[in-house]
Amino acid sequence: MKETSRSETERVAGNGLLHRRMFLTGSAAAIGAGTIVDQAGAAPLAVEPWMRIPGAPFNAYGQPSKYEEKVARTWASAPGTGGTGSARTPHHLLNGMITPSGLHFERSHSGVPDIDPDKHRLLIHGLVKRPLVFTLDDLGRYPMQSRIAFVECAGNSGALFAKQPANANVQAIHGLLSCSEWTGIKLSVLLEEAGIDPAAKWVLAEGADAAGMSRSFPIEKALDDAMVCLYQNGERVRPSNGYPLRLLLPGFEGNMNVKWLRRIKLTAGPTMTKDETSKYTILLPSGKALQFVFPLEGKSIITHPSPGLTVRGPGFYEISGLAWSGYGKIAKVEVSADGGKSWGLAALQEPVLSKAVTRFRMAWQWDGGPAVLQSRATDETGYVQPSRAQLVALRGDRGNYHNNMIQSWAVAASGEVKNVYA
Amino acid sequence: MSMRKVFVAAVPAVLIALTAPVPAQQSPNLGKPISQEDLASWDISIGPDGAGLPPGSGTVQQGEAVFAAKCQACHGEKGAGQPNDRLVGGQGSLPGDKPAIKTVGSYWPYATTLFDYIRRAMPLNESKSLTNDEVYAVVAYLLNLNGIIPVSETMNAESLPKVMMPNREGFVTFTRGK
């Protein structure tokens, strides 16, 4: 027993990072072994009112506890508009891999349309044998499939390009990422029914919102894993996420997962819409811009601890966060508590799925001194998440989009956590 | 042992059901065919070669009036920006490490995108309300403000795709690892 206990608390990297075995064996006793500190005893237990009188009656649609009101999205809109902008997921207040639907991030270009599902139509046309129109009743009768997939805005984490580190938390910097279970129909099934003309090489997808948000993508993606989704986390897709129909292009930048999907047009080439030219292109120092940067790269962020979650005195903490890649599964996540000088392997919470977020966990014995926490993801293709210096050397700091650099959180002796560049 | 057999047999069936493309004849086939004429009101995207551009035309002068009435409140006088996006200027600001000024004039590779986007999305609070002539006109005005076409030029389905935007060659298709 003693043998095991000692190895359970084995330090694997500087500044108190412990072996992930602690999580893999799930042995809580082991944590205590080396780390029990003098603590005052607990107060006598009270029998509270809710233990004595009946609770609230049933209600039609459950809501979070009133004590959790601060678990909410934050948003910013373009001047003079209500719904042209984005709302962010509070990752520092969540755990697990699924984002609750009501907290899924939102990027909308002209508000959330109030779509009558009976009047909604999906049109498939262009380079097809016969153009087709589907009602939602029609679509509801097709064979469905479900998959868990992240959606990340290409502009997520763009704040880390700023020359000086912003005084901002994980929600403000990385909140344009969420992960849901999506259920719907393979797009390829509908395209086959319309009859794909061999000249069709690209697909235009368009929303029924007032902005008519539209993007092009290569037909290979349509025939691979693209889905038209009716359900998110078991219920109909939420209005802010595309009710009643949303395109899912797993791993591709959020903007391409067109919400309120009304039209699919097969074309010979890209349509060159505003959101694939003016926006969502990466301007390099040379003055040229990268276009059609579709999958999001391997990336990870530490959500706990992070700014706003003050570390309360030396002792044991779980460092945890999210890792994902638009190119497949996460292979490993390393964590550093000394600003990248030494790294330890984090435990990956099952399930580890392709193009979904993976929760990672690392045991940390904080000694109360300053620390800089970082995480570094490697995906199954061998891609390693770059440092800030590496990404800026590659693309400069004016790219806006696809920022997947390593995030550094400094923990001060006071326990306060801050965004820093390290 | 029999348990194991059942399991082995069941797994491939499930996998096939979930991953194999359903042949069209076995597909539910619940979509209704629609004629080109009946779908035309939704077919609003314009290709970079001008495919989809409707009949109609507009001049720079006409566009100035459309802009003043329907765009200026949000995009500023002569498209200078404020409160919303700046639509003019910025040529030469793309290389280097100073903040780039990305506008229709400095950054957009295709003039057709301007027609496509304005017709579908602008003015923000009344999208899809401009006539095709008004869209051609305001596009002509913005191109002229950016010094891309002369004040005498008219925009229509023939002339618009021929406009050479200053940043046409400014984009490189991304390849992973490069």
Coordinates of C-alpha atoms in Angstrom, one line a residue:
Chain A
M1 CA 0.0 0.0 0.0
K2 CA 2.7 2.4 1.0
E3 CA 4.7 1.7 -2.1
T4 CA 1.7 2.6 -4.3
S5 CA 0.9 5.7 -2.4
R6 CA 4.4 7.1 -2.9
S7 CA 4.3 6.5 -6.6
E8 CA 0.8 7.9 -6.9
T9 CA 2.1 11.3 -5.8
E10 CA 5.3 11.0 -7.9
R11 CA 6.3 14.4 -9.3
V12 CA 6.6 14.3 -13.1
A13 CA 7.5 17.9 -13.8
G14 CA 8.6 21.1 -12.1
N15 CA 6.5 23.2 -9.6
G16 CA 4.5 20.3 -8.3
L17 CA 2.9 18.4 -11.2
L18 CA 2.0 14.9 -10.2
H19 CA 1.8 11.6 -12.2
R20 CA -1.5 11.1 -14.1
R21 CA -1.7 7.7 -12.6
M22 CA -3.7 9.3 -9.9
F23 CA -6.5 9.8 -12.3
L24 CA -6.1 6.6 -14.2
T25 CA -6.4 4.4 -11.1
G26 CA -9.1 6.7 -9.7
S27 CA -7.7 6.1 -6.3
A28 CA -8.6 9.0 -4.1
A29 CA -6.9 7.5 -1.0
A30 CA -3.6 7.9 -2.8
I31 CA -4.0 11.6 -3.1
G32 CA -4.2 12.0 0.6
A33 CA -1.2 9.8 1.3
G34 CA 1.5 12.4 0.9
T35 CA -0.5 15.5 1.1
I36 CA -2.6 15.7 4.2
V37 CA -2.0 19.0 5.8
D38 CA -3.1 20.3 9.3
Q39 CA -6.7 21.3 9.0
A40 CA -9.2 22.5 11.5
G41 CA -12.0 20.0 12.0
A42 CA -15.4 20.5 10.2
A43 CA -18.3 22.2 12.0
P44 CA -21.2 20.1 13.4
L45 CA -23.7 19.2 10.7
A46 CA -27.0 21.1 10.5
V47 CA -30.3 19.7 9.4
E48 CA -31.4 22.4 6.9
P49 CA -35.0 23.4 6.0
W50 CA -34.9 21.7 2.6
M51 CA -34.3 18.4 4.4
R52 CA -37.6 18.8 6.3
I53 CA -40.2 20.3 4.0
P54 CA -41.2 19.2 0.5
G55 CA -39.4 20.8 -2.4
A56 CA -40.7 22.6 -5.5
P57 CA -43.3 20.9 -7.8
F58 CA -42.5 19.7 -11.3
N59 CA -42.0 22.1 -14.2
A60 CA -42.0 21.7 -17.9
Y61 CA -38.5 22.6 -18.8
G62 CA -35.7 22.4 -16.2
Q63 CA -33.5 25.3 -15.4
P64 CA -30.1 25.5 -13.7
S65 CA -30.1 26.2 -10.0
K66 CA -30.7 29.9 -9.1
Y67 CA -27.3 29.7 -7.3
E68 CA -25.6 29.3 -10.7
E69 CA -26.7 32.5 -12.3
K70 CA -23.2 33.6 -13.0
V71 CA -22.7 30.7 -15.3
A72 CA -23.7 32.7 -18.4
R73 CA -22.6 33.8 -21.8
T74 CA -21.0 37.2 -22.3
W75 CA -21.3 39.0 -25.6
A76 CA -20.3 42.0 -27.8
S77 CA -22.2 43.4 -30.9
A78 CA -21.1 45.6 -33.7
P79 CA -22.0 49.3 -33.0
G80 CA -25.7 50.0 -33.4
T81 CA -26.7 46.4 -33.8
G82 CA -28.2 43.9 -31.4
G83 CA -27.3 40.6 -33.0
T84 CA -24.3 41.1 -35.2
G85 CA -21.5 39.8 -33.0
S86 CA -20.7 36.9 -30.7
A87 CA -21.5 35.4 -27.4
R88 CA -19.0 33.3 -25.5
T89 CA -19.0 30.1 -23.4
P90 CA -17.9 30.4 -19.8
H91 CA -15.4 27.5 -19.8
H92 CA -14.0 28.4 -16.4
L93 CA -17.4 27.5 -14.9
L94 CA -18.0 24.2 -16.8
N95 CA -16.5 20.8 -16.7
G96 CA -16.8 17.6 -18.8
M97 CA -16.8 17.7 -22.6
I98 CA -20.3 18.7 -23.6
T99 CA -21.3 22.4 -23.6
P100 CA -24.9 22.9 -22.4
S101 CA -26.9 24.0 -25.4
G102 CA -27.9 27.3 -23.7
L103 CA -24.2 28.2 -23.2
H104 CA -23.0 27.1 -26.7
F105 CA -21.1 30.0 -28.2
E106 CA -22.8 32.0 -30.9
R107 CA -21.5 34.1 -33.8
S108 CA -24.3 35.7 -35.7
H109 CA -24.2 38.2 -38.6
S110 CA -27.7 39.6 -38.4
G111 CA -29.3 38.4 -35.2
V112 CA -31.2 35.1 -34.6
P113 CA -34.0 34.7 -37.1
D114 CA -37.5 33.6 -35.8
I115 CA -38.0 30.7 -38.2
D116 CA -41.4 29.0 -38.5
P117 CA -40.4 25.3 -39.0
D118 CA -43.4 24.6 -41.1
K119 CA -42.3 27.2 -43.6
H120 CA -38.6 26.4 -43.5
R121 CA -37.2 24.7 -46.7
L122 CA -33.9 23.1 -47.7
L123 CA -33.1 23.6 -51.4
I124 CA -30.5 21.5 -53.1
H125 CA -29.6 22.6 -56.6
G126 CA -26.9 23.8 -58.9
L127 CA -24.8 21.0 -60.6
V128 CA -27.3 18.3 -59.8
K129 CA -29.6 16.1 -62.0
R130 CA -32.7 17.4 -60.4
P131 CA -33.1 20.3 -57.9
L132 CA -34.9 19.2 -54.7
V133 CA -36.8 20.9 -51.9
F134 CA -37.2 19.3 -48.5
T135 CA -39.5 20.2 -45.7
L136 CA -38.5 19.5 -42.1
D137 CA -41.2 16.8 -42.0
D138 CA -39.4 15.2 -44.9
L139 CA -36.0 15.4 -43.3
G140 CA -37.4 14.1 -40.0
R141 CA -38.1 10.7 -41.8
Y142 CA -34.5 10.2 -43.0
P143 CA -32.1 7.8 -41.3
M144 CA -30.2 9.8 -38.7
Q145 CA -26.8 9.6 -37.1
S146 CA -25.3 11.3 -34.0
R147 CA -21.8 12.4 -33.3
I148 CA -20.1 14.6 -30.8
A149 CA -18.2 17.5 -32.4
F150 CA -16.7 20.7 -31.4
V151 CA -17.5 23.9 -33.2
E152 CA -14.9 26.7 -32.9
C153 CA -15.1 30.2 -34.4
A154 CA -12.0 30.9 -36.5
G155 CA -11.6 34.1 -34.6
N156 CA -11.5 32.3 -31.2
S157 CA -8.4 33.2 -29.1
G158 CA -7.6 36.0 -31.5
A159 CA -7.0 38.2 -28.4
L160 CA -3.6 36.4 -27.9
F161 CA -2.3 38.2 -31.1
A162 CA -2.4 41.5 -29.1
K163 CA 1.1 42.8 -28.5
Q164 CA 0.5 43.0 -24.7
P165 CA -1.4 40.3 -22.8
A166 CA -5.0 41.4 -22.2
N167 CA -6.4 41.3 -18.8
A168 CA -9.0 38.8 -19.8
N169 CA -10.3 35.4 -18.7
V170 CA -10.8 32.1 -20.5
Q171 CA -14.3 33.0 -21.6
A172 CA -13.2 36.3 -23.1
I173 CA -10.2 34.8 -24.9
H174 CA -11.3 31.3 -25.7
G175 CA -15.1 31.3 -25.4
L176 CA -15.9 30.9 -29.1
L177 CA -15.5 27.1 -28.8
S178 CA -18.2 24.7 -27.7
C179 CA -18.9 21.0 -28.1
S180 CA -22.2 19.2 -28.6
E181 CA -23.8 16.0 -29.6
W182 CA -25.3 16.6 -33.1
T183 CA -27.9 14.5 -34.7
G184 CA -29.0 14.7 -38.3
I185 CA -28.7 13.3 -41.8
K186 CA -25.5 12.7 -43.8
L187 CA -25.4 15.5 -46.4
S188 CA -24.2 12.9 -49.0
V189 CA -27.5 11.1 -48.8
L190 CA -29.4 14.1 -49.8
L191 CA -26.9 15.0 -52.5
E192 CA -27.0 11.5 -54.0
E193 CA -30.8 11.8 -54.2
A194 CA -30.5 15.0 -56.2
G195 CA -27.9 13.3 -58.4
I196 CA -24.4 14.9 -58.3
D197 CA -23.1 16.2 -61.7
P198 CA -19.5 15.1 -62.1
A199 CA -18.6 18.8 -62.8
A200 CA -19.5 19.7 -59.2
K201 CA -16.4 20.3 -57.2
W202 CA -17.5 22.8 -54.5
V203 CA -20.6 23.3 -52.4
L204 CA -22.2 26.6 -51.4
A205 CA -24.2 26.6 -48.1
E206 CA -26.4 29.5 -47.2
G207 CA -28.5 30.5 -44.2
A208 CA -32.1 31.8 -44.0
D209 CA -31.0 34.6 -41.7
A210 CA -31.2 38.3 -42.8
A211 CA -27.4 38.2 -43.5
G212 CA -27.9 35.2 -45.8
M213 CA -24.6 33.9 -44.4
S214 CA -22.9 31.9 -47.1
R215 CA -19.7 29.8 -47.4
S216 CA -18.2 27.4 -50.0
F217 CA -16.5 24.1 -49.2
P218 CA -15.0 21.3 -51.3
I219 CA -17.4 18.5 -52.3
E220 CA -15.1 16.0 -50.7
K221 CA -16.2 17.3 -47.3
A222 CA -19.8 16.9 -48.3
L223 CA -19.2 13.3 -49.2
D224 CA -17.1 12.6 -46.1
D225 CA -18.6 13.6 -42.8
A226 CA -20.9 16.6 -43.4
M227 CA -24.3 16.5 -41.7
V228 CA -27.5 18.5 -41.8
C229 CA -28.5 18.6 -38.1
L230 CA -31.9 18.8 -36.6
Y231 CA -30.9 18.0 -33.0
Q232 CA -28.3 19.3 -30.6
N233 CA -27.7 17.5 -27.3
G234 CA -30.9 15.5 -27.8
E235 CA -33.3 18.4 -28.4
R236 CA -34.0 20.5 -31.5
V237 CA -31.1 22.7 -32.3
R238 CA -31.4 26.0 -30.3
P239 CA -32.4 29.1 -32.3
S240 CA -29.0 30.7 -31.7
N241 CA -27.3 27.6 -33.1
G242 CA -29.4 27.3 -36.3
Y243 CA -32.9 26.2 -35.5
P244 CA -34.4 24.4 -37.3
L245 CA -31.5 23.1 -39.4
R246 CA -27.8 23.5 -39.2
L247 CA -24.9 22.3 -41.3
L248 CA -22.2 20.5 -39.5
L249 CA -18.7 20.3 -41.1
P250 CA -16.8 18.5 -38.3
G251 CA -13.5 20.1 -37.6
F252 CA -14.0 23.0 -40.0
E253 CA -14.0 26.6 -38.8
G254 CA -17.3 27.6 -37.1
N255 CA -18.5 30.1 -39.7
M256 CA -18.7 27.2 -42.3
N257 CA -21.2 25.3 -40.1
V258 CA -23.9 27.4 -41.6
K259 CA -26.9 28.0 -39.3
W260 CA -30.5 28.2 -40.4
L261 CA -29.5 26.2 -43.5
R262 CA -31.8 27.0 -46.4
R263 CA -29.8 26.3 -49.5
I264 CA -27.1 24.0 -50.8
K265 CA -25.8 24.7 -54.3
L266 CA -23.2 22.5 -56.1
T267 CA -20.8 24.5 -58.1
A268 CA -17.6 24.1 -60.2
G269 CA -15.5 26.4 -58.0
P270 CA -15.7 28.4 -54.8
T271 CA -18.3 31.3 -54.9
M272 CA -15.8 33.7 -53.1
T273 CA -18.4 35.0 -50.7
K274 CA -17.6 37.9 -48.3
D275 CA -16.9 35.5 -45.5
E276 CA -14.3 33.6 -47.5
T277 CA -12.5 36.6 -48.8
S278 CA -12.9 39.8 -46.7
K279 CA -13.1 37.7 -43.6
Y280 CA -11.8 34.3 -42.4
T281 CA -8.5 34.7 -44.4
I282 CA -5.2 35.0 -42.7
L283 CA -3.1 38.1 -43.6
L284 CA 0.6 37.3 -43.5
P285 CA 3.5 39.8 -43.0
S286 CA 4.2 39.4 -46.8
G287 CA 0.9 41.1 -47.5
K288 CA -0.5 37.9 -49.0
A289 CA -3.4 36.1 -47.2
L290 CA -4.0 32.4 -46.7
Q291 CA -7.4 31.5 -48.0
F292 CA -9.6 28.3 -47.4
V293 CA -8.0 27.5 -44.1
F294 CA -10.7 25.0 -43.2
P295 CA -9.9 22.6 -40.3
L296 CA -9.0 24.1 -36.9
E297 CA -5.5 23.0 -35.8
G298 CA -4.5 21.0 -32.7
K299 CA -5.1 23.2 -29.6
S300 CA -5.6 23.1 -25.9
I301 CA -6.5 25.5 -23.1
I302 CA -6.5 25.2 -19.3
T303 CA -9.9 26.1 -17.9
H304 CA -9.1 25.3 -14.2
P305 CA -7.4 27.2 -12.7
S306 CA -7.8 30.3 -14.9
P307 CA -8.4 34.0 -14.3
G308 CA -11.2 34.6 -11.9
L309 CA -10.7 31.2 -10.2
T310 CA -8.3 32.2 -7.5
V311 CA -6.2 29.4 -6.1
R312 CA -6.8 29.4 -2.3
G313 CA -3.5 28.5 -0.6
P314 CA -1.0 25.8 -1.1
G315 CA -2.1 22.2 -1.5
F316 CA -3.7 19.9 -4.0
Y317 CA -5.5 21.2 -7.2
E318 CA -6.7 19.5 -10.3
I319 CA -5.5 21.4 -13.4
S320 CA -8.0 20.6 -16.1
G321 CA -8.8 21.9 -19.6
L322 CA -9.9 21.1 -23.1
A323 CA -8.0 19.8 -26.1
W324 CA -9.2 19.4 -29.7
S325 CA -8.1 19.1 -33.3
G326 CA -10.0 19.6 -36.5
Y327 CA -7.8 16.9 -38.0
G328 CA -8.7 14.0 -35.8
K329 CA -8.2 12.8 -32.2
I330 CA -6.1 14.2 -29.5
A331 CA -3.1 11.9 -28.9
K332 CA -1.7 13.6 -25.8
V333 CA -1.7 16.7 -23.7
E334 CA 1.3 17.9 -21.7
V335 CA 1.0 20.4 -18.9
S336 CA 3.7 22.6 -17.5
A337 CA 3.6 24.6 -14.2
D338 CA 6.9 26.3 -14.8
G339 CA 6.2 28.3 -18.0
G340 CA 7.3 25.5 -20.4
K341 CA 10.6 24.5 -18.8
S342 CA 9.3 21.0 -17.9
W343 CA 6.2 19.1 -19.0
G344 CA 4.2 16.2 -17.5
L345 CA 1.7 14.1 -19.3
A346 CA -2.0 14.8 -18.5
A347 CA -4.7 12.1 -18.1
L348 CA -7.1 12.2 -21.0
Q349 CA -10.7 11.8 -19.9
E350 CA -12.6 9.2 -22.0
P351 CA -14.1 9.3 -24.5
V352 CA -11.4 10.7 -26.7
L353 CA -13.2 11.3 -30.0
S354 CA -12.2 12.7 -33.4
K355 CA -13.0 16.4 -33.9
A356 CA -14.5 16.6 -30.4
V357 CA -13.1 18.2 -27.4
T358 CA -11.2 16.0 -25.0
R359 CA -11.1 16.9 -21.3
F360 CA -7.6 16.5 -19.8
R361 CA -6.7 16.4 -16.1
M362 CA -3.4 16.9 -14.2
A363 CA -2.8 16.6 -10.5
W364 CA -1.0 19.6 -9.0
Q365 CA 0.5 20.1 -5.6
W366 CA 0.9 23.8 -5.4
D367 CA 3.7 25.0 -3.0
G368 CA 2.3 28.5 -2.9
G369 CA 5.0 30.1 -5.1
P370 CA 4.6 31.8 -8.4
A371 CA 3.8 29.4 -11.2
V372 CA 3.0 29.7 -15.0
L373 CA 0.6 27.0 -16.2
Q374 CA 0.6 25.9 -19.8
S375 CA -0.9 23.0 -21.8
R376 CA 0.3 21.7 -25.1
A377 CA -1.8 19.3 -27.3
T378 CA -0.5 16.8 -29.9
D379 CA -3.1 15.3 -32.2
E380 CA -3.1 11.9 -33.9
T381 CA -1.4 13.3 -37.0
G382 CA 1.6 14.2 -34.8
Y383 CA 0.9 18.0 -35.0
V384 CA 2.1 19.8 -31.9
Q385 CA 0.4 23.0 -30.7
P386 CA 2.9 25.9 -31.1
S387 CA 4.1 28.4 -28.6
R388 CA 3.2 32.1 -29.1
A389 CA 6.6 32.8 -30.4
Q390 CA 6.4 30.0 -32.9
L391 CA 3.0 31.0 -34.3
V392 CA 4.0 34.7 -34.5
A393 CA 7.2 33.7 -36.3
L394 CA 5.2 31.7 -38.8
R395 CA 2.3 34.1 -39.5
G396 CA 2.9 37.4 -37.8
D397 CA 0.4 38.8 -35.3
R398 CA -2.2 40.3 -37.8
G399 CA -3.8 37.1 -38.9
N400 CA -6.8 37.4 -36.6
Y401 CA -7.9 33.9 -37.3
H402 CA -6.9 30.3 -36.4
N403 CA -4.9 31.3 -33.3
N404 CA -4.0 28.0 -31.6
M405 CA -0.9 29.2 -29.6
I406 CA -0.2 27.8 -26.1
Q407 CA -2.0 29.9 -23.5
S408 CA 0.0 30.8 -20.3
W409 CA -1.7 31.5 -17.0
A410 CA 0.4 33.0 -14.3
V411 CA -0.5 32.0 -10.7
A412 CA 0.8 34.6 -8.3
A413 CA 1.7 33.9 -4.7
S414 CA -1.6 35.5 -3.8
G415 CA -3.4 32.8 -5.8
E416 CA -4.6 35.2 -8.4
V417 CA -4.4 33.9 -12.0
K418 CA -3.6 36.1 -15.0
N419 CA -3.2 35.9 -18.7
V420 CA 0.5 36.3 -19.5
Y421 CA 2.9 35.7 -22.4
A422 CA 5.6 33.3 -21.5
Chain B
M1 CA -18.3 -18.6 -27.1
S2 CA -21.8 -18.2 -28.6
M3 CA -22.0 -14.8 -27.0
R4 CA -18.9 -13.8 -28.7
K5 CA -20.1 -14.9 -32.1
V6 CA -23.3 -12.9 -31.8
F7 CA -21.3 -9.8 -30.9
V8 CA -18.8 -10.2 -33.8
A9 CA -21.7 -10.7 -36.2
A10 CA -23.6 -7.7 -34.9
V11 CA -20.8 -5.1 -35.0
P12 CA -20.2 -5.0 -38.8
A13 CA -23.9 -4.7 -39.4
V14 CA -24.1 -1.6 -37.3
L15 CA -21.0 -0.1 -38.8
I16 CA -22.3 -0.6 -42.3
A17 CA -25.6 1.0 -41.4
L18 CA -23.9 4.1 -40.0
T19 CA -21.1 4.6 -42.5
A20 CA -22.0 3.2 -45.9
P21 CA -23.6 5.7 -48.3
V22 CA -27.2 4.7 -49.0
P23 CA -27.6 4.0 -52.7
A24 CA -30.0 6.4 -54.2
Q25 CA -32.7 3.9 -55.1
Q26 CA -32.8 2.8 -51.4
S27 CA -32.9 6.3 -50.2
P28 CA -36.1 7.7 -48.8
N29 CA -36.3 10.1 -51.7
L30 CA -38.7 12.5 -50.0
G31 CA -37.5 15.7 -51.7
K32 CA -39.8 17.4 -54.2
P33 CA -38.4 18.4 -57.5
I34 CA -38.5 22.1 -58.2
S35 CA -38.1 24.1 -61.5
Q36 CA -35.3 26.6 -62.0
E37 CA -38.0 29.3 -62.3
D38 CA -39.5 28.5 -58.9
L39 CA -36.1 28.4 -57.1
A40 CA -34.8 31.6 -58.8
S41 CA -35.9 33.9 -55.8
W42 CA -33.4 32.0 -53.6
D43 CA -30.6 31.5 -56.1
I44 CA -28.9 34.8 -55.2
S45 CA -25.2 33.8 -55.0
I46 CA -22.9 35.2 -57.7
G47 CA -19.8 33.4 -58.8
P48 CA -16.5 35.2 -59.3
D49 CA -17.0 34.8 -63.1
G50 CA -20.2 36.7 -62.8
A51 CA -22.4 33.6 -63.0
G52 CA -25.8 34.5 -61.6
L53 CA -25.6 38.3 -62.1
P54 CA -29.1 39.5 -62.9
P55 CA -30.1 42.0 -65.7
G56 CA -30.0 45.7 -64.7
S57 CA -27.3 48.4 -64.4
G58 CA -26.2 51.3 -62.3
T59 CA -23.9 54.3 -62.6
V60 CA -21.5 55.9 -60.0
Q61 CA -23.8 58.9 -59.8
Q62 CA -26.9 56.9 -59.1
G63 CA -24.9 54.9 -56.5
E64 CA -23.9 58.1 -54.7
A65 CA -27.6 58.8 -54.1
V66 CA -28.3 55.2 -52.9
F67 CA -25.3 55.3 -50.6
A68 CA -26.3 58.6 -49.0
A69 CA -29.9 57.4 -48.4
K70 CA -29.3 53.8 -47.3
C71 CA -25.7 53.2 -46.3
Q72 CA -24.0 56.4 -45.0
A73 CA -25.6 56.4 -41.6
C74 CA -23.6 53.2 -40.7
H75 CA -20.6 53.4 -43.0
G76 CA -19.8 57.1 -42.9
E77 CA -19.5 59.7 -45.6
K78 CA -17.9 58.4 -48.7
G79 CA -17.5 55.0 -47.0
A80 CA -14.9 56.3 -44.5
G81 CA -16.4 54.1 -41.8
Q82 CA -18.0 54.6 -38.4
P83 CA -19.9 53.4 -36.7
N84 CA -19.6 50.3 -38.9
D85 CA -17.0 48.9 -41.3
R86 CA -14.8 51.2 -43.3
L87 CA -15.4 50.5 -47.1
V88 CA -12.7 52.7 -48.7
G89 CA -8.9 53.1 -48.7
G90 CA -6.1 51.1 -47.1
Q91 CA -4.3 50.2 -50.4
G92 CA -0.7 49.5 -49.6
S93 CA -1.4 48.7 -45.9
L94 CA -1.3 44.9 -46.3
P95 CA 2.4 44.1 -46.1
G96 CA 4.5 44.6 -43.0
D97 CA 3.6 44.5 -39.3
K98 CA 1.6 47.7 -38.8
P99 CA -2.2 47.2 -38.5
A100 CA -3.6 46.5 -42.0
I101 CA -6.6 48.5 -43.3
K102 CA -8.7 45.8 -45.0
T103 CA -11.4 47.3 -47.1
V104 CA -13.3 46.5 -50.3
G105 CA -10.6 48.6 -52.1
S106 CA -7.5 47.2 -50.4
Y107 CA -8.4 43.6 -49.7
W108 CA -11.4 42.2 -51.6
P109 CA -10.3 40.0 -54.6
Y110 CA -13.5 40.0 -56.6
A111 CA -16.0 42.8 -57.4
T112 CA -18.7 40.2 -57.9
T113 CA -18.6 39.5 -54.1
L114 CA -19.7 43.1 -53.6
F115 CA -22.8 42.6 -55.6
D116 CA -23.5 39.2 -53.9
Y117 CA -23.0 40.5 -50.4
I118 CA -24.8 43.9 -50.6
R119 CA -27.8 42.3 -52.3
R120 CA -28.1 39.6 -49.7
A121 CA -27.1 41.4 -46.5
M122 CA -27.3 45.2 -46.8
P123 CA -28.6 47.6 -45.7
L124 CA -28.3 45.7 -42.4
N125 CA -31.8 46.4 -41.2
E126 CA -33.6 45.9 -44.5
S127 CA -31.5 43.3 -46.4
K128 CA -32.7 42.1 -49.8
S129 CA -34.7 45.4 -50.2
L130 CA -32.6 47.0 -52.9
T131 CA -33.5 46.6 -56.6
N132 CA -30.8 45.1 -58.8
D133 CA -30.2 48.5 -60.4
E134 CA -29.6 50.0 -57.0
V135 CA -27.2 47.3 -56.1
Y136 CA -25.2 47.8 -59.4
A137 CA -25.2 51.5 -58.7
V138 CA -23.9 51.4 -55.2
V139 CA -21.3 48.8 -56.2
A140 CA -20.2 51.2 -59.0
Y141 CA -20.0 54.0 -56.4
L142 CA -17.9 52.0 -53.9
L143 CA -15.5 50.9 -56.7
N144 CA -15.2 54.5 -57.9
L145 CA -14.5 55.8 -54.3
N146 CA -11.7 53.2 -54.1
G147 CA -10.2 54.5 -57.4
I148 CA -10.9 51.2 -59.2
I149 CA -13.3 52.4 -61.9
P150 CA -13.7 55.8 -63.5
V151 CA -16.8 58.0 -62.7
S152 CA -18.1 57.4 -66.2
E153 CA -18.3 53.6 -65.9
T154 CA -21.6 51.7 -65.6
M155 CA -21.8 48.4 -63.8
N156 CA -23.9 45.5 -65.2
A157 CA -23.6 41.8 -65.7
E158 CA -21.0 42.2 -68.4
S159 CA -18.8 44.9 -66.9
L160 CA -18.8 43.9 -63.2
P161 CA -16.9 40.5 -63.6
K162 CA -14.2 42.3 -65.7
V163 CA -13.3 44.7 -62.9
M164 CA -9.7 43.9 -61.8
M165 CA -9.6 44.4 -58.0
P166 CA -6.2 45.6 -56.8
N167 CA -5.8 42.6 -54.4
R168 CA -6.9 39.9 -56.9
E169 CA -3.6 38.1 -56.6
G170 CA -3.4 38.6 -52.8
F171 CA -4.6 35.2 -51.7
V172 CA -2.8 31.9 -51.4
T173 CA -4.8 28.6 -51.0
F174 CA -3.8 27.1 -47.6
T175 CA -2.0 23.8 -47.5
R176 CA -1.4 22.2 -44.1
G177 CA 2.2 22.3 -43.0
K178 CA 3.2 25.0 -45.4

